[in-house]
Amino acid sequence: MLMYLKVFLIGGLLCVIGEAIILKTKLTAARILVVYITAGVILSALGLYGPLVRFAGAGATVPLTGFGHALAQGAIAGVQEMGLLGAFTGGLTATAGGIAAAIFFGFLIAIFFKPKPKDYQ
């Protein structure tokens, strides 16, 4: 039960920070996405995101910062295994399953539902 609370609080806090960025700045969603992924990479490289993942589990791995963490950890493992080339391939290898699932399920949803463009007025 305590783990669910930790997941909810940490994941919710990351979402609140994102919402505050949306409301207080003129950053687009795409730029906020890049900021979150980059923050995950930097925090992971500094050794700060790993303890957060151990503490909050999915509350830290599901948001975009968790994707950045996975990229960084994959690049680190790739360098240890293959040298400099691993810096370029390790992150992609570590996140390939999640990327493939996102593409597959996005395609599946597009088949069953008729996507419509958003009407900006």
GROMACS .gro file of C-alpha atoms in nm:
model
  121
    1MET     CA    1   0.000   0.000   0.000
    2LEU     CA    2   0.285   0.238   0.083
    3MET     CA    3   0.440   0.178  -0.262
    4TYR     CA    4   0.118   0.291  -0.432
    5LEU     CA    5   0.132   0.612  -0.232
    6LYS     CA    6   0.496   0.672  -0.329
    7VAL     CA    7   0.419   0.607  -0.696
    8PHE     CA    8   0.121   0.842  -0.687
    9LEU     CA    9   0.306   1.122  -0.506
   10ILE     CA   10   0.624   1.118  -0.717
   11GLY     CA   11   0.442   1.068  -1.049
   12GLY     CA   12   0.190   1.334  -0.951
   13LEU     CA   13   0.466   1.575  -0.850
   14LEU     CA   14   0.634   1.534  -1.188
   15CYS     CA   15   0.300   1.605  -1.357
   16VAL     CA   16   0.239   1.911  -1.136
   17ILE     CA   17   0.581   2.048  -1.232
   18GLY     CA   18   0.497   1.996  -1.601
   19GLU     CA   19   0.159   2.165  -1.560
   20ALA     CA   20   0.323   2.460  -1.381
   21ILE     CA   21   0.568   2.494  -1.670
   22ILE     CA   22   0.276   2.495  -1.915
   23LEU     CA   23   0.084   2.758  -1.718
   24LYS     CA   24   0.374   2.988  -1.628
   25THR     CA   25   0.568   2.986  -1.955
   26LYS     CA   26   0.495   3.001  -2.325
   27LEU     CA   27   0.680   2.675  -2.392
   28THR     CA   28   0.513   2.439  -2.635
   29ALA     CA   29   0.434   2.080  -2.539
   30ALA     CA   30   0.719   1.959  -2.761
   31ARG     CA   31   0.972   2.178  -2.581
   32ILE     CA   32   0.849   2.063  -2.242
   33LEU     CA   33   0.886   1.704  -2.361
   34VAL     CA   34   1.248   1.773  -2.455
   35VAL     CA   35   1.311   1.947  -2.121
   36TYR     CA   36   1.171   1.647  -1.928
   37ILE     CA   37   1.370   1.390  -2.124
   38THR     CA   38   1.688   1.597  -2.097
   39ALA     CA   39   1.632   1.644  -1.723
   40GLY     CA   40   1.598   1.266  -1.686
   41VAL     CA   41   1.925   1.212  -1.872
   42ILE     CA   42   2.111   1.474  -1.668
   43LEU     CA   43   1.974   1.356  -1.333
   44SER     CA   44   2.058   0.998  -1.426
   45ALA     CA   45   2.412   1.091  -1.530
   46LEU     CA   46   2.459   1.269  -1.198
   47GLY     CA   47   2.339   0.959  -1.013
   48LEU     CA   48   2.029   1.133  -0.874
   49TYR     CA   49   1.752   0.967  -1.072
   50GLY     CA   50   1.843   0.606  -0.986
   51PRO     CA   51   1.760   0.648  -0.616
   52LEU     CA   52   1.430   0.813  -0.712
   53VAL     CA   53   1.345   0.511  -0.930
   54ARG     CA   54   1.428   0.274  -0.646
   55PHE     CA   55   1.210   0.480  -0.410
   56ALA     CA   56   0.907   0.545  -0.634
   57GLY     CA   57   0.918   0.271  -0.898
   58ALA     CA   58   0.668   0.343  -1.176
   59GLY     CA   59   0.606   0.692  -1.037
   60ALA     CA   60   0.955   0.779  -1.163
   61THR     CA   61   0.991   0.548  -1.464
   62VAL     CA   62   0.661   0.613  -1.644
   63PRO     CA   63   0.689   0.994  -1.691
   64LEU     CA   64   0.917   1.133  -1.961
   65THR     CA   65   1.198   1.184  -1.714
   66GLY     CA   66   1.200   0.805  -1.677
   67PHE     CA   67   1.250   0.772  -2.052
   68GLY     CA   68   1.551   1.003  -2.027
   69HIS     CA   69   1.681   0.792  -1.739
   70ALA     CA   70   1.644   0.476  -1.949
   71LEU     CA   71   1.830   0.642  -2.239
   72ALA     CA   72   2.117   0.745  -2.012
   73GLN     CA   73   2.143   0.405  -1.843
   74GLY     CA   74   2.139   0.234  -2.184
   75ALA     CA   75   2.414   0.461  -2.314
   76ILE     CA   76   2.626   0.396  -2.004
   77ALA     CA   77   2.580   0.020  -2.038
   78GLY     CA   78   2.651   0.043  -2.412
   79VAL     CA   79   2.981   0.225  -2.352
   80GLN     CA   80   3.085  -0.036  -2.095
   81GLU     CA   81   3.004  -0.315  -2.339
   82MET     CA   82   3.109  -0.176  -2.680
   83GLY     CA   83   3.314   0.135  -2.613
   84LEU     CA   84   3.238   0.468  -2.780
   85LEU     CA   85   2.997   0.315  -3.032
   86GLY     CA   86   2.783   0.199  -2.740
   87ALA     CA   87   2.719   0.564  -2.647
   88PHE     CA   88   2.513   0.593  -2.965
   89THR     CA   89   2.348   0.252  -2.970
   90GLY     CA   90   2.297   0.174  -2.601
   91GLY     CA   91   2.018   0.425  -2.538
   92LEU     CA   92   1.823   0.307  -2.840
   93THR     CA   93   1.866  -0.056  -2.743
   94ALA     CA   94   1.749   0.013  -2.387
   95THR     CA   95   1.434   0.195  -2.498
   96ALA     CA   96   1.348   0.002  -2.815
   97GLY     CA   97   1.072  -0.203  -2.650
   98GLY     CA   98   0.889   0.103  -2.520
   99ILE     CA   99   0.923   0.289  -2.849
  100ALA     CA  100   0.798  -0.012  -3.047
  101ALA     CA  101   0.501  -0.054  -2.812
  102ALA     CA  102   0.409   0.315  -2.843
  103ILE     CA  103   0.416   0.295  -3.223
  104PHE     CA  104   0.223  -0.033  -3.233
  105PHE     CA  105  -0.052   0.073  -2.993
  106GLY     CA  106  -0.080   0.417  -3.152
  107PHE     CA  107  -0.129   0.248  -3.490
  108LEU     CA  108  -0.382   0.007  -3.341
  109ILE     CA  109  -0.586   0.290  -3.191
  110ALA     CA  110  -0.575   0.479  -3.522
  111ILE     CA  111  -0.723   0.174  -3.696
  112PHE     CA  112  -1.018   0.141  -3.457
  113PHE     CA  113  -1.094   0.509  -3.407
  114LYS     CA  114  -1.120   0.786  -3.662
  115PRO     CA  115  -0.861   1.049  -3.572
  116LYS     CA  116  -0.968   1.408  -3.628
  117PRO     CA  117  -0.752   1.717  -3.646
  118LYS     CA  118  -0.778   1.949  -3.352
  119ASP     CA  119  -0.974   2.263  -3.435
  120TYR     CA  120  -0.778   2.569  -3.322
  121GLN     CA  121  -0.997   2.880  -3.312
   0.00000   0.00000   0.00000
